[in-house]
PDB file of C-alpha atoms in Angstrom:
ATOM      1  CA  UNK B   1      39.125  -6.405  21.984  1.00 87.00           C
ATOM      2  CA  UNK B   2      36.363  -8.442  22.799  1.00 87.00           C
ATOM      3  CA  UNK B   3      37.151  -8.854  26.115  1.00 87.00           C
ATOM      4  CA  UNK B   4      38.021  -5.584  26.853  1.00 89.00           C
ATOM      5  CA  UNK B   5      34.207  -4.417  25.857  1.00 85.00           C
ATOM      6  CA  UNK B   6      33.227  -6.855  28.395  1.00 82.00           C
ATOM      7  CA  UNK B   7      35.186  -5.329  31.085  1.00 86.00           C
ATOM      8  CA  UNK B   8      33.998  -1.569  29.405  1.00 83.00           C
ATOM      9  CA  UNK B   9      37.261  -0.696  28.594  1.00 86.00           C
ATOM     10  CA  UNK B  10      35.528   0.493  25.200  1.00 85.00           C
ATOM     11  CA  UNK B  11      38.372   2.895  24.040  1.00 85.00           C
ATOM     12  CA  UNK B  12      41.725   0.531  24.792  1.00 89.00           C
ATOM     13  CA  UNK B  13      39.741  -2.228  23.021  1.00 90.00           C
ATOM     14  CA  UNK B  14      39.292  -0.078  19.641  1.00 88.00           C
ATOM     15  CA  UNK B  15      43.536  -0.323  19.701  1.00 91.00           C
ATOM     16  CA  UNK B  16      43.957  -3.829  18.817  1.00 91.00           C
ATOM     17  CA  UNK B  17      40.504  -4.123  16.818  1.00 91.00           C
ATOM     18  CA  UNK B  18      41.859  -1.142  14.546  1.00 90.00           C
ATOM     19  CA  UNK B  19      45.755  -2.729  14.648  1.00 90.00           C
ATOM     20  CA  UNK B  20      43.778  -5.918  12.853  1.00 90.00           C
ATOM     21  CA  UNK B  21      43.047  -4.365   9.887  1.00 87.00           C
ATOM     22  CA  UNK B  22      46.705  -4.091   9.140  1.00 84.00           C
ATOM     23  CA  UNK B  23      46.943  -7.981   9.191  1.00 84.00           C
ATOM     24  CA  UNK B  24      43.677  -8.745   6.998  1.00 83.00           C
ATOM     25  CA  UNK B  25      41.668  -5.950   5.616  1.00 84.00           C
ATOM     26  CA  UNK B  26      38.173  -7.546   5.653  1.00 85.00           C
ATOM     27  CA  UNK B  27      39.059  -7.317   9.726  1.00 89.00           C
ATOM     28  CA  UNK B  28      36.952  -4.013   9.475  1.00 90.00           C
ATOM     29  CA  UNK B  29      34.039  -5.827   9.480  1.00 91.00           C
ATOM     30  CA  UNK B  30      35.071  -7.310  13.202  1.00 92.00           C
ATOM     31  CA  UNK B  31      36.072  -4.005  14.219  1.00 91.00           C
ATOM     32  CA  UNK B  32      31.916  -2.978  13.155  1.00 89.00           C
ATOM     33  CA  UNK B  33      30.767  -5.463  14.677  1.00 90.00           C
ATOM     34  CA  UNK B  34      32.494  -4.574  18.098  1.00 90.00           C
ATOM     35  CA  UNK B  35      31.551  -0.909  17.779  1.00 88.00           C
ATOM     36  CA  UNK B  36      28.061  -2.448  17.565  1.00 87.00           C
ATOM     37  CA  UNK B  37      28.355  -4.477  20.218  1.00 86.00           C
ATOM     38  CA  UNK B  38      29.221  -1.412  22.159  1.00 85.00           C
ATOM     39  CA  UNK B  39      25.583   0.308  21.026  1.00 84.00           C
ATOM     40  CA  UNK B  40      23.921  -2.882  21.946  1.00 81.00           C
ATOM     41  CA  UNK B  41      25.336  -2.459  25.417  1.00 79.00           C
ATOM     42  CA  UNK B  42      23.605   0.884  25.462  1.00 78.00           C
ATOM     43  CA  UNK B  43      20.744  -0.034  24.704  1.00 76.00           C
ATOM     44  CA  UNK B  44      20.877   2.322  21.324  1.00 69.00           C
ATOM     45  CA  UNK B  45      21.736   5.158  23.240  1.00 76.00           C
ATOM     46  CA  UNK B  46      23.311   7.391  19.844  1.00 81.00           C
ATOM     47  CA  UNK B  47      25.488   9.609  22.820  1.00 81.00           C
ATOM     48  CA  UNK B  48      26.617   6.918  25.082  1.00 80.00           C
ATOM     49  CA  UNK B  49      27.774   4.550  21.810  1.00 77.00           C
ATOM     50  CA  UNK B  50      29.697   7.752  20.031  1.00 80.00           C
ATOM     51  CA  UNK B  51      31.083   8.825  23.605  1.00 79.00           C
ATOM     52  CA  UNK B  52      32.267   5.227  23.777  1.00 75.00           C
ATOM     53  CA  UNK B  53      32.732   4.272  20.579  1.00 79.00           C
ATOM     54  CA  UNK B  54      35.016   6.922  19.249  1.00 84.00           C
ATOM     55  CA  UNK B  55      38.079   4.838  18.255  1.00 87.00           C
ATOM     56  CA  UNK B  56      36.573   2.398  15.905  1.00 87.00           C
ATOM     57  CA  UNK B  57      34.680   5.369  14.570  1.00 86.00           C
ATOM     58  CA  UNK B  58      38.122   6.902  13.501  1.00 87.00           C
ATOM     59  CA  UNK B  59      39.359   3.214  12.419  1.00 86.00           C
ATOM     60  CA  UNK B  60      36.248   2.313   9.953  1.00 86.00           C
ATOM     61  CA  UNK B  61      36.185   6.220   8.490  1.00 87.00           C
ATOM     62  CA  UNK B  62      40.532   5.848   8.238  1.00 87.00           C
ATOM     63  CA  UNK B  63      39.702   2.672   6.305  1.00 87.00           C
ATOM     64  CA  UNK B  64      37.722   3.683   4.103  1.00 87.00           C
ATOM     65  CA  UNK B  65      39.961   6.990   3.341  1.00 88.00           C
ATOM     66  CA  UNK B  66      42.343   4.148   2.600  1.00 84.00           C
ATOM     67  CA  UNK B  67      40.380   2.254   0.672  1.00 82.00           C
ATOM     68  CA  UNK B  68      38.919   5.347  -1.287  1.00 85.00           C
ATOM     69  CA  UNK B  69      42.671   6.858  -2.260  1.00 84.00           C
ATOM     70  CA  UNK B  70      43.462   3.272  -3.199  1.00 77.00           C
ATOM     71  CA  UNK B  71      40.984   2.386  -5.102  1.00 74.00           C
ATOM     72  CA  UNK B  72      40.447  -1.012  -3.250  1.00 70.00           C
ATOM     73  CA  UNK B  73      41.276  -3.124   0.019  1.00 70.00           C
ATOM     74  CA  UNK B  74      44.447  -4.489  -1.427  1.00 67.00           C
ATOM     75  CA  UNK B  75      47.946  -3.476  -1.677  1.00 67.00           C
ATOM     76  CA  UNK B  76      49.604  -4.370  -5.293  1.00 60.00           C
ATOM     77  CA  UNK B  77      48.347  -5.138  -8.721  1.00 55.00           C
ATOM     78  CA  UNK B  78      48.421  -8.627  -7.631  1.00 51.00           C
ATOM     79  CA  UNK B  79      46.551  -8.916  -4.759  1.00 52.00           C
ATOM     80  CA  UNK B  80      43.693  -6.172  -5.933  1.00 51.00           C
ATOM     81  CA  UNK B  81      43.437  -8.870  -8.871  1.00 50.00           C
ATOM     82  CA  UNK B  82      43.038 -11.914  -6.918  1.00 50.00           C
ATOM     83  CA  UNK B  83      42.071 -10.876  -3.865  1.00 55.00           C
ATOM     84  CA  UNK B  84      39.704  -7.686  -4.521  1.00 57.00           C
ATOM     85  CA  UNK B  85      35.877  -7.729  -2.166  1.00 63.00           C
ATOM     86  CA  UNK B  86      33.206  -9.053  -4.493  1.00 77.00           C
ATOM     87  CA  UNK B  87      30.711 -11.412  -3.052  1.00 88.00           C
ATOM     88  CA  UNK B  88      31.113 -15.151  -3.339  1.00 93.00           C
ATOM     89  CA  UNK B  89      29.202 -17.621  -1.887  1.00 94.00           C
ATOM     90  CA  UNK B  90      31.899 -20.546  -1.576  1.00 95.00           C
ATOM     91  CA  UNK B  91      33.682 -19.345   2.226  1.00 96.00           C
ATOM     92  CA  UNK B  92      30.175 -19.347   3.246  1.00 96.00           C
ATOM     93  CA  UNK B  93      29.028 -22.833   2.401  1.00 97.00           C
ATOM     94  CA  UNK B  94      32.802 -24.390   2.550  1.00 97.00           C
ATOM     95  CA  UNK B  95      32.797 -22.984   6.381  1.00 97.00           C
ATOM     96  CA  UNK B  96      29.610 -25.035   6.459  1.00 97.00           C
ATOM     97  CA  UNK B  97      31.085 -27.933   5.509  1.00 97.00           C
ATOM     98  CA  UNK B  98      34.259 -27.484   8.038  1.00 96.00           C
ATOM     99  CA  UNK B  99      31.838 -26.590  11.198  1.00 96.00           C
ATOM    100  CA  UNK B 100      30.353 -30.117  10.547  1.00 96.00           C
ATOM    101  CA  UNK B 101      33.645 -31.162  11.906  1.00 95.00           C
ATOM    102  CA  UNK B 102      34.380 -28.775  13.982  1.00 94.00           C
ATOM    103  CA  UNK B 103      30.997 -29.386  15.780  1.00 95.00           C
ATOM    104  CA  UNK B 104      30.900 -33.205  15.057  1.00 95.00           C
ATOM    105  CA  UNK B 105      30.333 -34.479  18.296  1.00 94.00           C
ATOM    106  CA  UNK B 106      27.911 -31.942  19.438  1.00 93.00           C
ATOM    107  CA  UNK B 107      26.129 -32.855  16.443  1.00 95.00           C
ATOM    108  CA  UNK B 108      25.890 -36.029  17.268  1.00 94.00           C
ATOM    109  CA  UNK B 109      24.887 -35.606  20.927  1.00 92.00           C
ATOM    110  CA  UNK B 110      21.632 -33.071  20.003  1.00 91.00           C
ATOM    111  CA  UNK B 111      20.552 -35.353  16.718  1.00 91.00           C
ATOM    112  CA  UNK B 112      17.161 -35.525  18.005  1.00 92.00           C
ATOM    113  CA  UNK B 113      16.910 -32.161  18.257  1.00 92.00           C
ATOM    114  CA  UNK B 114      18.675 -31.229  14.864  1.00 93.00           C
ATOM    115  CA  UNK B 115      16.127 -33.424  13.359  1.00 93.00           C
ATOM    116  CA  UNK B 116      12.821 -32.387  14.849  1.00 93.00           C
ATOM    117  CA  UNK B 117      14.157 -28.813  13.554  1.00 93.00           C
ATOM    118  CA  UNK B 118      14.074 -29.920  10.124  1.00 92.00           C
ATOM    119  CA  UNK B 119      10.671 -30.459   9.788  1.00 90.00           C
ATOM    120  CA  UNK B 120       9.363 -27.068  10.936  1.00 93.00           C
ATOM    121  CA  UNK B 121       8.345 -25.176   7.944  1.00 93.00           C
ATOM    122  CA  UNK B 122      11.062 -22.156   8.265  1.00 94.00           C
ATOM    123  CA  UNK B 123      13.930 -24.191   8.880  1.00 94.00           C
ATOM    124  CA  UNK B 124      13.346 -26.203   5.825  1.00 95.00           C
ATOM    125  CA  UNK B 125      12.658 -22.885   3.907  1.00 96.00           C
ATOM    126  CA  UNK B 126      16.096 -21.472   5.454  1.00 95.00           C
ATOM    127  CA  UNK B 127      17.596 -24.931   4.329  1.00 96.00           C
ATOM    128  CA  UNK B 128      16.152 -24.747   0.778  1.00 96.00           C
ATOM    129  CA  UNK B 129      17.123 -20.834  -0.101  1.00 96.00           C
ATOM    130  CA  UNK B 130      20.777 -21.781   0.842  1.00 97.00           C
ATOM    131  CA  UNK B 131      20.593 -24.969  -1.283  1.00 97.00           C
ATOM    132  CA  UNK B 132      19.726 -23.080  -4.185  1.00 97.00           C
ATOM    133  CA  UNK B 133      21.971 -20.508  -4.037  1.00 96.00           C
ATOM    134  CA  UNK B 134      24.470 -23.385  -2.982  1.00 97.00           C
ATOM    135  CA  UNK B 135      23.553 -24.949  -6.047  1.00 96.00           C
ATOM    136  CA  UNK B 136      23.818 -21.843  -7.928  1.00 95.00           C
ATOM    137  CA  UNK B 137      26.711 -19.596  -7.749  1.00 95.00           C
ATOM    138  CA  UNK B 138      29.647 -22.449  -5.568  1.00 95.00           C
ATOM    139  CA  UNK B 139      32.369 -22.416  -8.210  1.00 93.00           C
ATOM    140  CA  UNK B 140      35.486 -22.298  -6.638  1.00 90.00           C
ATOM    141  CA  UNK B 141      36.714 -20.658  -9.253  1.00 91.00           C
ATOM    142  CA  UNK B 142      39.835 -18.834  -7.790  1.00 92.00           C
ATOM    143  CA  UNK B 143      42.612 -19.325  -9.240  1.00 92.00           C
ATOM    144  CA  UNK B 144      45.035 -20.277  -6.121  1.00 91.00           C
ATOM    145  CA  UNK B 145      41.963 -22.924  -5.674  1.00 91.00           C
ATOM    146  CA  UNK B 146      42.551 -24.865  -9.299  1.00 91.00           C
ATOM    147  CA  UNK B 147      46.576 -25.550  -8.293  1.00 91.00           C
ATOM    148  CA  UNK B 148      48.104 -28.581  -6.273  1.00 90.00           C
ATOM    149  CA  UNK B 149      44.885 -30.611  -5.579  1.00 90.00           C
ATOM    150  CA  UNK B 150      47.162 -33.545  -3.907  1.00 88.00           C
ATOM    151  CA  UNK B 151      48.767 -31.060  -1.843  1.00 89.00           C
ATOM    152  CA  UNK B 152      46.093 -28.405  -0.552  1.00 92.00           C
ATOM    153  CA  UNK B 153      43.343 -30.216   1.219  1.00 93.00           C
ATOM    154  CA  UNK B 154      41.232 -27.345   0.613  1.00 94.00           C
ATOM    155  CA  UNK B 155      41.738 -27.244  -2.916  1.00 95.00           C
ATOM    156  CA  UNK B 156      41.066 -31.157  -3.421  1.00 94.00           C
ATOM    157  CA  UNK B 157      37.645 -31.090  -1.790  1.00 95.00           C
ATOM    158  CA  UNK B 158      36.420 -27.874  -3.670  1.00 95.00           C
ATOM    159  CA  UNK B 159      37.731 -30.162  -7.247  1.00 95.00           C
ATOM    160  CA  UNK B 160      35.615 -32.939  -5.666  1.00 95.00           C
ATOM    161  CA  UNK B 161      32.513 -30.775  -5.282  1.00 95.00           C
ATOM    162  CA  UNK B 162      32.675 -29.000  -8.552  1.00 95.00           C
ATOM    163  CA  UNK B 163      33.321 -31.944 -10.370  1.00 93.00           C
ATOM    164  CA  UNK B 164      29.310 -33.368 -11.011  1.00 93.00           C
ATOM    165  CA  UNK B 165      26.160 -31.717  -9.586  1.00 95.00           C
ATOM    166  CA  UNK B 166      25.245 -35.158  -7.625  1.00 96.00           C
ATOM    167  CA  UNK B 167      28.631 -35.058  -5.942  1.00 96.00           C
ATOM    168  CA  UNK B 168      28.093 -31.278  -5.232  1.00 96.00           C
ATOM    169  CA  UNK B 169      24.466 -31.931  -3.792  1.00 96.00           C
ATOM    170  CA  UNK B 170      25.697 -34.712  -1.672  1.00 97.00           C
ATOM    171  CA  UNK B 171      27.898 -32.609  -0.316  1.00 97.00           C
ATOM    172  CA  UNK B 172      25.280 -29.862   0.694  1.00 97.00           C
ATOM    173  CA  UNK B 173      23.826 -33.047   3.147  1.00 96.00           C
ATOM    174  CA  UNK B 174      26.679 -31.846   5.978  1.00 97.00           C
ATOM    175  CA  UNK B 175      26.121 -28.314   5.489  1.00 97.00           C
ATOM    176  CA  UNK B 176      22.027 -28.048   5.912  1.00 97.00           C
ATOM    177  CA  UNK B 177      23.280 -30.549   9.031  1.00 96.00           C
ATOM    178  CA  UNK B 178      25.904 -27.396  10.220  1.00 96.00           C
ATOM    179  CA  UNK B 179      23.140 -24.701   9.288  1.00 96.00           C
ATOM    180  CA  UNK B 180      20.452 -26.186  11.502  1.00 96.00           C
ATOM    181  CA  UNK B 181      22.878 -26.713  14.057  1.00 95.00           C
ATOM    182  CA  UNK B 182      23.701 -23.367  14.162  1.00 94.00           C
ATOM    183  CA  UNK B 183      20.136 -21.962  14.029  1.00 91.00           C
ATOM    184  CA  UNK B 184      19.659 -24.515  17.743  1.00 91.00           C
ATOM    185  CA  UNK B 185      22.852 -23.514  19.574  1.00 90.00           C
ATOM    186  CA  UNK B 186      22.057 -20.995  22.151  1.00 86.00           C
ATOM    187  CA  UNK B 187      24.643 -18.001  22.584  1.00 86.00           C
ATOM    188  CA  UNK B 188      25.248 -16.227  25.682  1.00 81.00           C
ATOM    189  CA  UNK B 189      23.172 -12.727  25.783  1.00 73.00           C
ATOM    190  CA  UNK B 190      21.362 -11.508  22.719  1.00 66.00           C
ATOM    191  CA  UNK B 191      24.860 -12.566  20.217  1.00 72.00           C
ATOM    192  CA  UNK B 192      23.101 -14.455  17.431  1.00 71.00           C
ATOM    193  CA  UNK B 193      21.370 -11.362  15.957  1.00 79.00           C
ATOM    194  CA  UNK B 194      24.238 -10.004  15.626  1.00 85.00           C
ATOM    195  CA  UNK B 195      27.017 -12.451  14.980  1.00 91.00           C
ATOM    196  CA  UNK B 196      25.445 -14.811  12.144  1.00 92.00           C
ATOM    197  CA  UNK B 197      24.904 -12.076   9.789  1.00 92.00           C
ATOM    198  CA  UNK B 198      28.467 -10.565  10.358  1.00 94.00           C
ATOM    199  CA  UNK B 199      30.234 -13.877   9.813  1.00 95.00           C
ATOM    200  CA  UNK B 200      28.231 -14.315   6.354  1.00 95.00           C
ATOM    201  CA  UNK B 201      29.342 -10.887   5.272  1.00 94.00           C
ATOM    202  CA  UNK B 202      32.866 -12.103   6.491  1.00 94.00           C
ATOM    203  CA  UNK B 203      33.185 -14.907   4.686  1.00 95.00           C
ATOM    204  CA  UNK B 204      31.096 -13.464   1.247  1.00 94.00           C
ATOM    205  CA  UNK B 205      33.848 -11.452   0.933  1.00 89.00           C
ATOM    206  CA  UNK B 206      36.695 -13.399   0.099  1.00 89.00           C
ATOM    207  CA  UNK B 207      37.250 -15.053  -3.286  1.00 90.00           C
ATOM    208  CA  UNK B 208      39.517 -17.508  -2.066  1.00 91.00           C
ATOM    209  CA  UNK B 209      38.410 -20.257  -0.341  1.00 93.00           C
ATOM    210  CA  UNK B 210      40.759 -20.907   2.721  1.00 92.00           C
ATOM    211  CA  UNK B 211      39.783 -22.215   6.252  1.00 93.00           C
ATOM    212  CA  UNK B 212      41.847 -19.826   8.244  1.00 91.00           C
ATOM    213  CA  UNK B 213      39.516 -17.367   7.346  1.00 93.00           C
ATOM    214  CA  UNK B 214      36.878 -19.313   9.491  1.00 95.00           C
ATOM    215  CA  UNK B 215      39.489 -18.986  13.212  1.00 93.00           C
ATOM    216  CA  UNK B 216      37.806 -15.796  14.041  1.00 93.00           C
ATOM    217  CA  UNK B 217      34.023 -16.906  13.230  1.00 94.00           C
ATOM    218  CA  UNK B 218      34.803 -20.405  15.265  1.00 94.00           C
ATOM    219  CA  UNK B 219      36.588 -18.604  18.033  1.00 92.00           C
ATOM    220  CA  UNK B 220      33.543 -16.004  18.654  1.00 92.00           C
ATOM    221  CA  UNK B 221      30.690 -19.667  18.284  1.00 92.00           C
ATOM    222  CA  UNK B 222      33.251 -21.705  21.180  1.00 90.00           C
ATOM    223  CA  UNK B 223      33.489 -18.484  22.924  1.00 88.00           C
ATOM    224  CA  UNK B 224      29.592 -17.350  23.049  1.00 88.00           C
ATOM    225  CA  UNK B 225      27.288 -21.087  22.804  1.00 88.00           C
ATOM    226  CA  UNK B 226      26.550 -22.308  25.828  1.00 85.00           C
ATOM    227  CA  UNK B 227      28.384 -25.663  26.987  1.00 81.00           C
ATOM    228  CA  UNK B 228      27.069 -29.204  27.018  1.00 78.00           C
ATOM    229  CA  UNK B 229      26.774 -31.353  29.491  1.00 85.00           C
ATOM    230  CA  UNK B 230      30.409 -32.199  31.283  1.00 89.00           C
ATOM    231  CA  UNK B 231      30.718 -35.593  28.906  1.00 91.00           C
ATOM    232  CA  UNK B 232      30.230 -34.130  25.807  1.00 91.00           C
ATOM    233  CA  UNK B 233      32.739 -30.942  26.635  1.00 91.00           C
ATOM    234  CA  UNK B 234      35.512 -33.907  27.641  1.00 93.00           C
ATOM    235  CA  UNK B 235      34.654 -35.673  24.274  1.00 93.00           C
ATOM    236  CA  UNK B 236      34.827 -32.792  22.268  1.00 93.00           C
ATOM    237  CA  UNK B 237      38.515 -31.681  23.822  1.00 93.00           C
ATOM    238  CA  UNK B 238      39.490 -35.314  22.994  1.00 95.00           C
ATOM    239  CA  UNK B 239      38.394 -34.949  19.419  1.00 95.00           C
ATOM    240  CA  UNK B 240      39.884 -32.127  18.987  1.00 94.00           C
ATOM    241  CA  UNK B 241      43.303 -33.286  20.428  1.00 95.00           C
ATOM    242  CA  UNK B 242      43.068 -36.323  17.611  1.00 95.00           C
ATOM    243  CA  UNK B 243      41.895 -33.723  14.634  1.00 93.00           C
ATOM    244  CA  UNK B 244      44.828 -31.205  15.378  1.00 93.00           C
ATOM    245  CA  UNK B 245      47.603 -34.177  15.937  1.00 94.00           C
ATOM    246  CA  UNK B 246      46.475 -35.556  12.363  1.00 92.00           C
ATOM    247  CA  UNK B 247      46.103 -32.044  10.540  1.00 91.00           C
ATOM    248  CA  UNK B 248      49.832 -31.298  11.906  1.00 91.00           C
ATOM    249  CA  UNK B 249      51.020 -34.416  11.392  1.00 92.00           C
ATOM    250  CA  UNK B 250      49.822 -34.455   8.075  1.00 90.00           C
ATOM    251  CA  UNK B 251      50.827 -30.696   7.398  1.00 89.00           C
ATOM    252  CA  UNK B 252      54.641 -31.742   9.106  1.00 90.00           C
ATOM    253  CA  UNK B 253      55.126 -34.641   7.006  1.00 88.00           C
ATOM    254  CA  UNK B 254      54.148 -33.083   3.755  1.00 85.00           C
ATOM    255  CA  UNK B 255      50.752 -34.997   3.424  1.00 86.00           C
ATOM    256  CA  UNK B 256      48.969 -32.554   3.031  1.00 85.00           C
ATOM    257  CA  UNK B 257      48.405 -28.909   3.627  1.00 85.00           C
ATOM    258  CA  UNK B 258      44.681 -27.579   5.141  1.00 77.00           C
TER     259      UNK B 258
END
């Protein structure tokens, strides 16, 4: 979908965005974001956007028709007890944590700059607000979260972070590393207005912590930030050739599941 905005084939990308929400509901807050992405193009012009926007129009009203006779996102008295939208801050902060990985050796190659960003007043305000709410409300309290800590990586790390507030503090270290780094990369065109706030109301969304919520957040950061320099690109491909050998090793031989 994204690609076909870029090549203004507005209406035949509205198809798959609005096809999406049939796999994962919270998907309507992609398919928002394109249609925005659409009046951005326009420069806010209200008649261009609805004259090319028509189809996610009909998919976010058809939604929330659904959502309105339903009385919630979720199909079954199961899933509209676990799986119901009410905010939660742990997606949020545990993506944090994962991106530090993700983005290790980027990390690594811009530490100068990651640090002389910390000590400017409004990134350490930035960093302080999200350690307090960090501190504040990350439970990991869902239930399919508290089973089979040897088993679901996931689930083993969240136990580890909720288990003493010095363990869960030390924790935050990585993710005030991943925040900053965000806040430096540079995205292609005017994305990061847009694009942070709509992966945080992505993520706040879903109770259950689960890092394949995070492919579609990652996919739109490795799609839009601008490369680095030829060496670190080759490094980075390498690193990622060793982290998704060990994760399916691990995941084919029972280890471990992510």
């Amino acid at each position: 979908s994204f690609y076909l905005i870029l090549k203004d084939r507005n209406t035949l990308s509205g198809i798959p965005a609005i096809l999406s929400i049939l796999v994962r509901q919270n998907n309507v807050i992609w398919v928002f974001f394109l249609s925005l992405l659409i009046l951005k193009k326009y420069k806010g012009s209200i008649s261009l956007y609805f004259k090319n926007s028509w189809i996610y129009l009909i998919g976010i009203s058809s939604f929330l028709l659904f959502v309105l006779i339903n009385g919630g996102i979720s199909i079954g008295d199961l899933n509209k007890t676990y799986q119901s939208a009410s905010i939660h801050s742990e997606n949020l902060f545990f993506f944090l944590l994962v991106s530090f990985f993700i983005f290790l050796p980027e990390i690594i190659a811009n530490y100068k700059n990651i640090l002389n960003l910390f000590s400017r007043k409004i990134v350490l305000l930035i960093v302080f607000i999200f350690l307090f709410i960090y501190l504040t409300t990350f439970k990991g309290d869902h239930p399919w979260n508290n089973i089979l800590f040897d088993y679901y990586l996931r689930n083993g790390i969240l136990r580890i972070i909720t288990s003493d507030l010095l363990i869960k503090t030390a924790f935050y270290i990585p993710m005030a590393i991943s925040l900053v780094y965000l806040l430096s990369i540079k995205l292609h065109g005017e994305f990061k207005s847009l694009l942070y706030p709509f992966i945080a109301i992505f993520l706040i969304f879903s109770w259950l912590v689960d890092p394949r919520y995070y492919i579609i957040p990652f996919i739109f950061l490795l799609l839009l930030k601008h490369a680095g320099s030829k060496k670190i690109e080759f490094i980075t491909i390498i690193y990622y050739m060793l982290l998704s050998f060990g994760i399916f090793f691990a995941t084919l031989n029972r280890i471990f599941f992510v």
